[in-house]
Coordinates of C-alpha atoms in Angstrom, one line a residue:
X26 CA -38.6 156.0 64.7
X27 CA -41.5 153.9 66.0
X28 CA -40.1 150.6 64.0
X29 CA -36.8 151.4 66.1
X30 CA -38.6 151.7 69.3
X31 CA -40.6 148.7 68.6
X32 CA -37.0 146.8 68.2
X33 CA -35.6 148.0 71.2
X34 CA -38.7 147.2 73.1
X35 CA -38.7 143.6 71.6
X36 CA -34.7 143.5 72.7
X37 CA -35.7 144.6 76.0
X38 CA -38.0 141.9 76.6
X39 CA -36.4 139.0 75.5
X40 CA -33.9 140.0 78.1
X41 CA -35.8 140.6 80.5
X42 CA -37.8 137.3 79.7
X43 CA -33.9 135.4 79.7
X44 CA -32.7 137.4 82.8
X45 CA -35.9 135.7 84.9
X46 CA -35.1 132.5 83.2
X47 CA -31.8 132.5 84.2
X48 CA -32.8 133.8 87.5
X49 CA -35.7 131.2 88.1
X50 CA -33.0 128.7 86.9
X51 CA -30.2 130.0 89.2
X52 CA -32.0 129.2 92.7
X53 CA -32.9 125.9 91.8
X54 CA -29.6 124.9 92.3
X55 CA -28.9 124.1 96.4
X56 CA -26.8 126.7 97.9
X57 CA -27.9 129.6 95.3
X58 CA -29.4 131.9 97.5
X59 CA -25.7 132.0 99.6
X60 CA -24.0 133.3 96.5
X61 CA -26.6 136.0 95.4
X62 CA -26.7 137.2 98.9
X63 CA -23.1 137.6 98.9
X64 CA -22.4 138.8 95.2
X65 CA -24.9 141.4 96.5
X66 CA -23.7 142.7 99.3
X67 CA -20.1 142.7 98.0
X68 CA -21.3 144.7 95.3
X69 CA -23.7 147.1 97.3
X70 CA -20.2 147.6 99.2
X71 CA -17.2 147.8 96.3
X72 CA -18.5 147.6 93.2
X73 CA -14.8 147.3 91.6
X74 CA -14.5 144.3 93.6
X75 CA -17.4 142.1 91.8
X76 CA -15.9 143.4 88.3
X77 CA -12.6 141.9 89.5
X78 CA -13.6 138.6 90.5
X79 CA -15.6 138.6 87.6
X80 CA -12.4 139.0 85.5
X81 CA -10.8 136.0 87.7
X82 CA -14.0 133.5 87.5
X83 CA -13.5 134.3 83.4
X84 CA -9.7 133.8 83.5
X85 CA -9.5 130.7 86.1
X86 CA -12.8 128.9 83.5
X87 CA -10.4 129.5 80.3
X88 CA -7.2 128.4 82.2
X89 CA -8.8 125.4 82.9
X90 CA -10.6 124.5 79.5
X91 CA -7.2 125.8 77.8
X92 CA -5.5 122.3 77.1
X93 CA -1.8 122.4 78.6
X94 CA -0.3 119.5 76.8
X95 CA -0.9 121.6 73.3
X96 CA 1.9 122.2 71.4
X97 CA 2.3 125.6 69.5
X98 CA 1.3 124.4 65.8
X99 CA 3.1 127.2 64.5
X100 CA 6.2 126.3 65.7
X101 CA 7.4 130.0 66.4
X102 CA 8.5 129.3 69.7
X103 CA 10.5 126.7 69.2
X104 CA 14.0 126.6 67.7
X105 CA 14.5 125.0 63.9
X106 CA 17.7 122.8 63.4
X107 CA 18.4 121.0 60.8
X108 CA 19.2 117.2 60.5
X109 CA 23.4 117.8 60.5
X110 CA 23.0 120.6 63.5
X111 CA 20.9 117.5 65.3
X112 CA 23.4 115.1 64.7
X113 CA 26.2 117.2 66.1
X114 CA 23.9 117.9 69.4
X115 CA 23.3 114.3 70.1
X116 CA 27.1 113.3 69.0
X117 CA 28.5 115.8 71.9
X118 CA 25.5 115.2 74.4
X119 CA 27.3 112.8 77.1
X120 CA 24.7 111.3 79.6
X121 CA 25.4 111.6 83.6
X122 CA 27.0 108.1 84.4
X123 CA 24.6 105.8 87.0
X124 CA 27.3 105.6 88.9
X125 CA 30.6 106.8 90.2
X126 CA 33.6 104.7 88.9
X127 CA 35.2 102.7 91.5
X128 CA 37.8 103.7 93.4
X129 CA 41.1 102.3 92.9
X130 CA 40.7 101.0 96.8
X131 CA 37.3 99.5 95.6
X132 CA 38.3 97.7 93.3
X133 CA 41.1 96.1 94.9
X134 CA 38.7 94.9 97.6
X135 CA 36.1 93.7 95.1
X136 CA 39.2 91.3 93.7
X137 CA 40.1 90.1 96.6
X138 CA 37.0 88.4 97.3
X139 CA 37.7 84.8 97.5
X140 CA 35.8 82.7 95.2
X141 CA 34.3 79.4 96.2
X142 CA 33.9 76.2 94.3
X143 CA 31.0 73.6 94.8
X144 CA 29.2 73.9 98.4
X145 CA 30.2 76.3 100.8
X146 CA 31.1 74.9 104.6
X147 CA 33.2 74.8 107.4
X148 CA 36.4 73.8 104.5
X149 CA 35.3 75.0 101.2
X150 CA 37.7 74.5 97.8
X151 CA 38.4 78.0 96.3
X152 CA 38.9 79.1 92.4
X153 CA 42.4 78.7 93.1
X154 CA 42.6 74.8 94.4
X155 CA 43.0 76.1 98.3
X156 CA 40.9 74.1 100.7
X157 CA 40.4 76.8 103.0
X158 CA 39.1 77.1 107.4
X159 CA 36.2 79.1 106.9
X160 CA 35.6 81.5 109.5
X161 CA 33.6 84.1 107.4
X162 CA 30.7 82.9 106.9
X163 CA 27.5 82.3 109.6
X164 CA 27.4 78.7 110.2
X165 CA 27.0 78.7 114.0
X166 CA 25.4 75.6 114.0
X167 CA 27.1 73.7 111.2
X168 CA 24.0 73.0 109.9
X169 CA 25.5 73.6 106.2
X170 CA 25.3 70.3 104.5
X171 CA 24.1 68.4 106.7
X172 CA 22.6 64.6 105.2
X173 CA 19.4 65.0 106.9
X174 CA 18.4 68.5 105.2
X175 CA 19.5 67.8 102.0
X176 CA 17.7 64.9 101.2
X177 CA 14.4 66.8 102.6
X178 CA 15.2 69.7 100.6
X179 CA 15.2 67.5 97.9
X180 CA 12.2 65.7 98.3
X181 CA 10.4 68.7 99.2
X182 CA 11.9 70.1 96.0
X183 CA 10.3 67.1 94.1
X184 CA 7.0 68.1 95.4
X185 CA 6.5 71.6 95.9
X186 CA 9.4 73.0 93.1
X187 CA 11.5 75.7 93.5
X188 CA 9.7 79.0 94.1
X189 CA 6.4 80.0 95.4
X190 CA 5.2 82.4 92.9
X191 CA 3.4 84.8 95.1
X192 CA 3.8 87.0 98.5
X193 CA 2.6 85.2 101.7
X194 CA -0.6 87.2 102.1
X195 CA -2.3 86.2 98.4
X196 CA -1.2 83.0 97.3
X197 CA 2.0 81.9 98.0
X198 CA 1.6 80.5 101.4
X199 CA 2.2 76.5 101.3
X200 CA 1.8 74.1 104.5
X201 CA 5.1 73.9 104.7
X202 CA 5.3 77.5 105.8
X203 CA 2.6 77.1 108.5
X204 CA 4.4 74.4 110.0
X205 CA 7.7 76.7 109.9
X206 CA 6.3 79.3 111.5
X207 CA 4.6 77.0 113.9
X208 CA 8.1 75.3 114.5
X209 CA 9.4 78.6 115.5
X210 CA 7.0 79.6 117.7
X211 CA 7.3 76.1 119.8
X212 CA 10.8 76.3 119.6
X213 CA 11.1 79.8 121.2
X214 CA 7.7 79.6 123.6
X215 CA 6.0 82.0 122.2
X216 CA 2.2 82.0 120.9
X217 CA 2.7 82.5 117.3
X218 CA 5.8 83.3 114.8
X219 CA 5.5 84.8 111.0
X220 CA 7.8 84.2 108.5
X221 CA 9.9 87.0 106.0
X222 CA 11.5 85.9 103.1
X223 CA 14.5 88.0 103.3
X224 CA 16.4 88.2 107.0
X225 CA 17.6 92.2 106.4
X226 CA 13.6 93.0 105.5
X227 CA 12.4 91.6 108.4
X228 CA 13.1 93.9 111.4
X229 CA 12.8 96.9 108.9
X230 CA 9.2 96.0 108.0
X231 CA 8.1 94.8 111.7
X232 CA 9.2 98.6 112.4
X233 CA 7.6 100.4 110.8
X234 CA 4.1 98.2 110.9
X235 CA 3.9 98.9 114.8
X236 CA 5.4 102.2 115.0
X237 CA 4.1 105.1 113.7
X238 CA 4.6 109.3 113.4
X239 CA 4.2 110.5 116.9
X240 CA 5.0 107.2 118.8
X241 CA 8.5 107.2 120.3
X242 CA 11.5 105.0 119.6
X243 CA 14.0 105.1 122.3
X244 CA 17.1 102.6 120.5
X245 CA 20.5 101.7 120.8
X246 CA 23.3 104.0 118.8
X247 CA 24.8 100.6 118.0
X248 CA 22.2 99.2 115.9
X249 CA 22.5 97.4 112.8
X250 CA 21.5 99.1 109.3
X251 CA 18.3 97.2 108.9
X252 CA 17.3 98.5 112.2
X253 CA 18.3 101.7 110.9
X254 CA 16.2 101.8 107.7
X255 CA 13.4 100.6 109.8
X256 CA 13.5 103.5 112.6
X257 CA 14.0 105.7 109.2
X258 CA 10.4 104.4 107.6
X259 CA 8.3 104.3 110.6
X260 CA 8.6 108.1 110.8
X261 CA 9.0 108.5 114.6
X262 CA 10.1 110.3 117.3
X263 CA 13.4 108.6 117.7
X264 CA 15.6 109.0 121.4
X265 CA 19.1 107.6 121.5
X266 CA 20.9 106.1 124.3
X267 CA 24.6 105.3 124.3
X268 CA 25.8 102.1 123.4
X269 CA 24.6 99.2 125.3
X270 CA 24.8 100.9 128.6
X271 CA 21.5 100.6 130.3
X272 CA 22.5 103.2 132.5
X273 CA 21.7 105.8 129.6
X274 CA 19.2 103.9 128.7
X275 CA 16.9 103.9 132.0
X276 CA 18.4 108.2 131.7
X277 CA 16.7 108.5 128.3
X278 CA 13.5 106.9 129.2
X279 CA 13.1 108.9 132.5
X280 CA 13.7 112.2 129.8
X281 CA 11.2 111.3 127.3
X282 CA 8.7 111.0 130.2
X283 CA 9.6 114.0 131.8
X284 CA 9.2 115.5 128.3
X285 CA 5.7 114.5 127.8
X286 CA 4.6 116.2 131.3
X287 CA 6.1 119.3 130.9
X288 CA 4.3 119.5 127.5
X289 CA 1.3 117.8 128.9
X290 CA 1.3 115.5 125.4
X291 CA -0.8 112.6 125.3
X292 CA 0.1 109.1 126.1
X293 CA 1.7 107.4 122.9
X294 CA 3.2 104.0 121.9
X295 CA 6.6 103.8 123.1
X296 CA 9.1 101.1 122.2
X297 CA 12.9 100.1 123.1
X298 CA 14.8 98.9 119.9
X299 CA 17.9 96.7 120.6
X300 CA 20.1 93.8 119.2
X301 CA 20.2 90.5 121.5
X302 CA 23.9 90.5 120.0
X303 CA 25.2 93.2 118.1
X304 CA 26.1 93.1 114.4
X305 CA 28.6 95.5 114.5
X306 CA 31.3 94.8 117.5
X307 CA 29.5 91.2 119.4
X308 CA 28.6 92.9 122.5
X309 CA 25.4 91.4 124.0
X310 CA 22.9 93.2 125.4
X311 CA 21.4 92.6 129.2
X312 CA 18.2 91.2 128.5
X313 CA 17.2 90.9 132.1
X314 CA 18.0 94.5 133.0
X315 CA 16.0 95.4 129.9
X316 CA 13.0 93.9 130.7
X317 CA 13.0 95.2 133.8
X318 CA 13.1 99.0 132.6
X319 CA 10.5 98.2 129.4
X320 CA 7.8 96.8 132.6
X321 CA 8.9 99.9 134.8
X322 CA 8.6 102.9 131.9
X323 CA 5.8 101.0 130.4
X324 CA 7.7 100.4 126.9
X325 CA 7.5 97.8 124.5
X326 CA 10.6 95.8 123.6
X327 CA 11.7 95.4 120.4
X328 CA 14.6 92.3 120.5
X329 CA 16.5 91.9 117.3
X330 CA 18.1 88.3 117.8
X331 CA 19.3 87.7 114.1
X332 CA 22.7 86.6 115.6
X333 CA 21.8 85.6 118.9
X334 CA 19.1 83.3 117.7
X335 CA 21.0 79.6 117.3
X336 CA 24.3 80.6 118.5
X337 CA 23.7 81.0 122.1
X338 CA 22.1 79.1 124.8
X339 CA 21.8 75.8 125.7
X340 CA 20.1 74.6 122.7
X341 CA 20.3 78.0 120.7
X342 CA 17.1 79.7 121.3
X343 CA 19.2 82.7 121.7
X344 CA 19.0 85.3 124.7
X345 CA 16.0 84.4 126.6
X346 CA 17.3 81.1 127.2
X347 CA 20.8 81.9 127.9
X348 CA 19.3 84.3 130.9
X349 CA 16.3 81.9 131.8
X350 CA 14.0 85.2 130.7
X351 CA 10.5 83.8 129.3
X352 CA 10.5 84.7 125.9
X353 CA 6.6 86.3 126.3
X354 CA 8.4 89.1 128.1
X355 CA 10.0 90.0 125.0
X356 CA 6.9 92.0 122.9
X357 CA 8.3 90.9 119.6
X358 CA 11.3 88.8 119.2
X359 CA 13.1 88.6 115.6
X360 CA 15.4 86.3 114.3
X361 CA 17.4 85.2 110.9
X362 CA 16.9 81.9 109.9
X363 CA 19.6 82.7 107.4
X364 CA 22.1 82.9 110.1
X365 CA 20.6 80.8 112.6
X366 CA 19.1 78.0 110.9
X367 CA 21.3 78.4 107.6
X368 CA 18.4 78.6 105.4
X369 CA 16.9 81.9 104.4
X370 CA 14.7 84.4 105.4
X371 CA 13.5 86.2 109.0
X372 CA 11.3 85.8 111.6
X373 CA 9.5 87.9 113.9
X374 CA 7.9 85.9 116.7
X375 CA 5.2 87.1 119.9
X376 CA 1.7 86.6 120.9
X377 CA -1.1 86.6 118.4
X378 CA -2.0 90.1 117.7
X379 CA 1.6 91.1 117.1
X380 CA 1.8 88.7 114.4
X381 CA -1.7 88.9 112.7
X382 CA -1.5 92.8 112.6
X383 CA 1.9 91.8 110.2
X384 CA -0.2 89.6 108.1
X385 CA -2.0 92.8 106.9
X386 CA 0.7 95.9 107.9
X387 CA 4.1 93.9 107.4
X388 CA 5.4 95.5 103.8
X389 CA 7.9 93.0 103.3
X390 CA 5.3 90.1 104.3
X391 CA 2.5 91.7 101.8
X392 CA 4.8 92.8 99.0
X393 CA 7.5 90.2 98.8
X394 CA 7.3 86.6 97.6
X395 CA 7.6 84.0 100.3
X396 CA 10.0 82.0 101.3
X397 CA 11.3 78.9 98.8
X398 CA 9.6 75.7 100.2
X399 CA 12.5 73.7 100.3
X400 CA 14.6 76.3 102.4
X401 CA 11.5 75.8 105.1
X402 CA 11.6 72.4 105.2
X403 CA 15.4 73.0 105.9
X404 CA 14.9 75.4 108.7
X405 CA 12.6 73.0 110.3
X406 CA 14.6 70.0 109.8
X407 CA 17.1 72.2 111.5
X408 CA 14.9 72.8 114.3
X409 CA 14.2 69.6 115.0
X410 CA 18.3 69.0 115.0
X411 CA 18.7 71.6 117.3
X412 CA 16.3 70.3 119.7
X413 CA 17.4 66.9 119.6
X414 CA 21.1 67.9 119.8
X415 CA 22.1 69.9 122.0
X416 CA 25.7 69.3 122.3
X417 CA 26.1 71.2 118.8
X418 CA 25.8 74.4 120.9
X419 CA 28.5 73.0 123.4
X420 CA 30.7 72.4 120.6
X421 CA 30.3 76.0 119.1
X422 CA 30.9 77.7 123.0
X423 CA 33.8 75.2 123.3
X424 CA 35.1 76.6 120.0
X425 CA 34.5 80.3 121.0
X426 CA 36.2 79.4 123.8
X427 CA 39.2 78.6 122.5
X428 CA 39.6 80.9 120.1
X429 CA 38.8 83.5 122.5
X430 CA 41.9 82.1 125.0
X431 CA 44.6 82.8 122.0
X432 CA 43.7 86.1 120.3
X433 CA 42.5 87.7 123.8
X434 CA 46.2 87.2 125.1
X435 CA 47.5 89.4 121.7
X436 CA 48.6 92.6 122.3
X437 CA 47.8 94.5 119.1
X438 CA 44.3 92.9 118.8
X439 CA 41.2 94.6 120.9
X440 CA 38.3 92.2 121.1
X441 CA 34.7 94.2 121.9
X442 CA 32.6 91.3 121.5
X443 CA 30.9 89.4 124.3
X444 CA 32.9 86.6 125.3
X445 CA 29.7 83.9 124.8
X446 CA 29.5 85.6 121.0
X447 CA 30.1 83.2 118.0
X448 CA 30.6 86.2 116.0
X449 CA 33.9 87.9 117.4
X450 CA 34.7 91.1 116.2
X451 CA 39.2 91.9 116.0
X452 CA 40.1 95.6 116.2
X453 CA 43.4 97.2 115.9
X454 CA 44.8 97.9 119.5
X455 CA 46.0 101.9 118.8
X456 CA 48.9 102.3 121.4
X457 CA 51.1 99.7 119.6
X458 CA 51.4 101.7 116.5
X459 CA 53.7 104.5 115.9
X460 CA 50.3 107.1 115.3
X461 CA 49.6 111.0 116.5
X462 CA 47.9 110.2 120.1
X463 CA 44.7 112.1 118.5
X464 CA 44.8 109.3 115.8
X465 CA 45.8 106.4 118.4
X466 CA 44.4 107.0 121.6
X467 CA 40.5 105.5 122.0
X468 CA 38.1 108.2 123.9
X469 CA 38.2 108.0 127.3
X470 CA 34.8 107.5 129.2
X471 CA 33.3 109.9 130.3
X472 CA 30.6 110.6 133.0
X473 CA 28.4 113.0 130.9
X474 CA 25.3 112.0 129.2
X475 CA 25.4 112.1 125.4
X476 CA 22.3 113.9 123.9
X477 CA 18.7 111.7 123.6
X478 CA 17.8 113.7 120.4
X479 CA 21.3 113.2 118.4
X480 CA 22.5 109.5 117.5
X481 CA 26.2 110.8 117.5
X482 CA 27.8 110.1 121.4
X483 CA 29.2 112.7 123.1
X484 CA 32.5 111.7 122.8
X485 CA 32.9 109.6 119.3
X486 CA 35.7 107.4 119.3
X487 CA 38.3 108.6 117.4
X488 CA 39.8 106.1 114.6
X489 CA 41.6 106.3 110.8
X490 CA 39.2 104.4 108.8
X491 CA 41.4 104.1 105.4
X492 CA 44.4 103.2 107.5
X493 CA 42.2 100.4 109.8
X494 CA 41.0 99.2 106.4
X495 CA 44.1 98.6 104.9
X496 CA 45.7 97.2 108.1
X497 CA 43.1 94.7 108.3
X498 CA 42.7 93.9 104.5
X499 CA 46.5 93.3 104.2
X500 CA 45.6 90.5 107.4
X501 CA 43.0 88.9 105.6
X502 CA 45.2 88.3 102.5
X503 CA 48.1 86.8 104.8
X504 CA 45.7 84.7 107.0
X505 CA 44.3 83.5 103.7
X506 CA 47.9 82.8 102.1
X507 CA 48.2 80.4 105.5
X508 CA 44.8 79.2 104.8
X509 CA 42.1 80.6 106.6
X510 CA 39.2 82.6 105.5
X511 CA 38.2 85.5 107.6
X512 CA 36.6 88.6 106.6
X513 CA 36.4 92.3 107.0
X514 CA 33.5 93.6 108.7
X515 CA 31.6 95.2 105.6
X516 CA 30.7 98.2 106.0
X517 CA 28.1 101.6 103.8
X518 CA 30.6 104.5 104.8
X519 CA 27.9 107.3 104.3
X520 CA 24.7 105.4 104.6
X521 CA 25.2 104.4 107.9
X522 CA 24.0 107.1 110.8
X523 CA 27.6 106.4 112.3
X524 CA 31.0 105.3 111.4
X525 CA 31.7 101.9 113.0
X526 CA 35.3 101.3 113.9
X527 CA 36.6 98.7 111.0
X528 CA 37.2 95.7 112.3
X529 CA 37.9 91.8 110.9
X530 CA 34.8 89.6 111.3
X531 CA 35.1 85.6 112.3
X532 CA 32.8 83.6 112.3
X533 CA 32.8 80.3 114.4
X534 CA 30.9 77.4 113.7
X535 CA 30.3 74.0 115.5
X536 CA 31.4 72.1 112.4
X537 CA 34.9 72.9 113.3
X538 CA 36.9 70.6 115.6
X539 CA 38.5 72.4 118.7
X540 CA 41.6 71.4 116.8
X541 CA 40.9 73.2 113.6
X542 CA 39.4 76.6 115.5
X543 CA 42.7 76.3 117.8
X544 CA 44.9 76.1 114.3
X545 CA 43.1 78.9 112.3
X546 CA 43.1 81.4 115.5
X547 CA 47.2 81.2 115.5
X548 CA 47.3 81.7 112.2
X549 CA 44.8 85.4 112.4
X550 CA 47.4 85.8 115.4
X551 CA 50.6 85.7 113.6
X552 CA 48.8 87.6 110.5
X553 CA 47.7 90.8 113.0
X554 CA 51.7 90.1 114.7
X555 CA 53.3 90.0 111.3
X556 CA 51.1 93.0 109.5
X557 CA 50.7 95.5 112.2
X558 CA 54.2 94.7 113.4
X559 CA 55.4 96.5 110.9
X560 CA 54.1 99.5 111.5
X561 CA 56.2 99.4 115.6

């Protein structure tokens, strides 16, 4: 009895001696005395409690030290098959496709795309031996082909080669694309210019690097998809105004301010986001009027000039010199020099600090490689052009013109675009077909507002896309028969925040005589007579 008593006592000491250890041990560690303060008064309190965490601190310690990527060895969870039941599994698995197949419609407008053969221009050769008028693609200034470029492309090609291996910000910046960007920037009067690679990246990535969740966007319901995608990324708090009507504009921006004051918010960024000339009907926005309601609301303006820029004004600088507005006013100002200079890439020019905070914040700048050297020495050889001859531009509005004095006198054709617009945009006048009147008659204005907070109008024009389409397909295919290459305004049914009325897309370009524009407009006329006469 005494040896057992001896044991226990020994038992009883080591731990007590390991308790005070432990103990000793315990509040060494910074914070210690918090938890034995509250483990005892939780326990003092509900004793069942401390047992239950206790239970959870054990449970959550072998959760985590429990490996989760551990397969059962056994196996006994799993189901055996044997090598023919495997075979039959895999021979009747049928993977989801990437895509859907085309639709019959799709596919009949992906062979209908005229093929060219050699260089493209004002008269290209197609696949089929057709010299062609080509009023599809942008060639505003007939800069396409020109002598002057070509041999400095080539030189420059000599030099430099062909791509610049690297994104703009690391190491693939050449001279050649500081003297671009400084071209730019001279050309259009502003303090600096910096250069994108790729023209639809440009205004989605100068977006989203100056606007931010919680600054406010109020934009045009009109604008292009890469404006779209933009507004999408930046994550703001977007208002809409109806199209082009600075009337709902200057309404939008009074509500957004009112807005703010009744929920005493603070003051935020605030932009206006708007096309100089729209991509998807050639209106042109009022640049003067806009100016005026950015400086009196205190908003930013946000000036997407990608068709505007070297198609109109005197020497194609775009909007601010067509309305004599200093191009400073404008906070940033982006342009294609794809479509304006016909070379590649975007631009987004303004003072200083707009464009250095892109340098660092621009994704498309810091993530994309920069532009080919020998498509900026093109653009700047096509600057320099530009500024030395300005009767190209006087040859393109003399070409608008004339186009614009045949197909506006055509009864089934309805022509949105602005009449200075190189790009002119033909729609399908409704009350000369034989449709329902809630198929063929266009919304009537209306003096209500449309709601800021919804990019759909109040009133959405009412149209039959698949018939449009088909209309205006089957008058490409005759106007090419006689010739002339036009185009349907392309469209991403679904993608797009709103259906834009279809519509046939030319192109004019000062490479064309009068003579030649004069000849390729009758024939588009007697193509819309011919195909939608049909349907009387």
């Amino acid at each position: 009895m005494n040896s057992s008593s001896q044991s226990l006592e020994l038992l009883f000491n080591f731990l007590s001696r390991s308790y005070t250890t432990l103990e000793t041990n315990f509040y060494r560690i910074p914070g210690s005395a918090v938890v034995a303060r509250y483990v005892k008064s939780s326990h003092q309190n509900d004793p069942g409690r401390t047992l239950l965490e206790l239970i959870l601190i054990i449970f959550a310690i072998r959760t985590l030290l429990q490996s989760r990527t551990r397969g059962d060895q056994s196996g006994k969870h799993f189901i055996q098959f044997d090598e023919k039941e495997i075979d039959e599994l895999v021979d009747e698995w049928t993977p989801e496709p990437l895509a859907q197949e085309l639709t019959p419609e799709e596919q009949a407008d992906l062979a209908s795309v005229p093929v060219i053969v050699g260089p493209t221009g004002p008269k290209p050769k197609l696949s089929s031996g057709k010299t062609v008028i080509n009023l599809a693609s942008y060639n505003f200034t007939g800069l396409v082909g020109n002598e002057d470029i070509k041999a400095a492309a080539i030189d420059t090609l000599r030099k430099y080669g062909l791509g610049s291996c690297g994104p703009p910000g690391f190491y693939g910046t050449q001279d050649v694309h500081i003297q671009l960007e400084q071209d730019i920037a001279d050309f259009l009067g502003t303090e600096a210019a910096i250069l994108y690679s790729q023209a639809f990246s440009t205004i989605s990535s100068v977006i989203p690097a100056f606007c931010k969740r919680g600054d406010v966007i109020v934009a045009d319901r009109g604008v292009n998809f890469a404006i779209q995608k933009g507004l999408q990324i930046s994550r703001c708090t977007v208002r809409w105004y109806d199209h082009n009507d600075m009337a709902s504009l200057e309404h939008v921006l009074e509500s957004v301010e009112k807005e703010r004051r009744k929920r005493k918010g603070p003051l935020t960024r605030r932009f206006i986001v708007t096309e100089g000339i729209f991509d998807h009907d050639g209106a042109m926005s009022d640049l003067p009027k806009l100016v005026e309601l950015k400086k009196k609301y205190k908003y930013r303006l946000i000036l997407d000039e990608s068709v505007s820029f070297g198609s109109v004004g005197r020497t194609g600088r775009g909007l601010t010199e067509l309305y004599n507005v200093p191009a400073s006013e404008v906070d940033m100002l982006v342009g294609s020099v794809a479509n304006g200079l016909s070379s590649c890439g975007g631009f987004c020019a303004g003072s200083h600090i707009v464009v250095n905070h892109q340098r660092i914040n621009g994704t498309s700048f810091v993530f994309s490689a920069a532009m080919p050297a020998l498509l900026t020495v093109a653009a700047s050889e096509g600057i320099n052009i530009l500024r030395n001859t300005p009767s190209i531009l006087s040859t393109l509005q003399e070409n608008v013109r004339a186009v614009r004095a045949i197909l506006d006198r055509v009864d089934c054709i309805h022509i949105p675009s602005h009449p200075a617009s190189a790009v002119i945009h033909l729609q399908i006048r409704w009350n000369t077909l034989q449709l329902p009147a809630s198929t063929a008659t266009p919304s009537s204005p209306t003096s209500k507002l449309s709601n800021p907070l919804s990019v759909k109008p109040r009133e959405q024009p009412q149209f039959n896309v698949e018939l449009e389409e088909r209309l205006l397909q089957d008058v490409v295919e005759e106007a090419l028969a006689q010739g002339v290459m036009v185009t349907r305004a392309k469209r991403l049914r679904g993608q797009e925040l709103i259906d834009v009325r279809p519509s046939i897309r030319l192109a004019l370009t000062a490479a064309l005589s009068r003579k030649d524009c004069e000849k390729a407009a009758n024939v588009v006329k007697a193509a819309f007579v011919k195909v939608v006469g049909k349907r009387r």
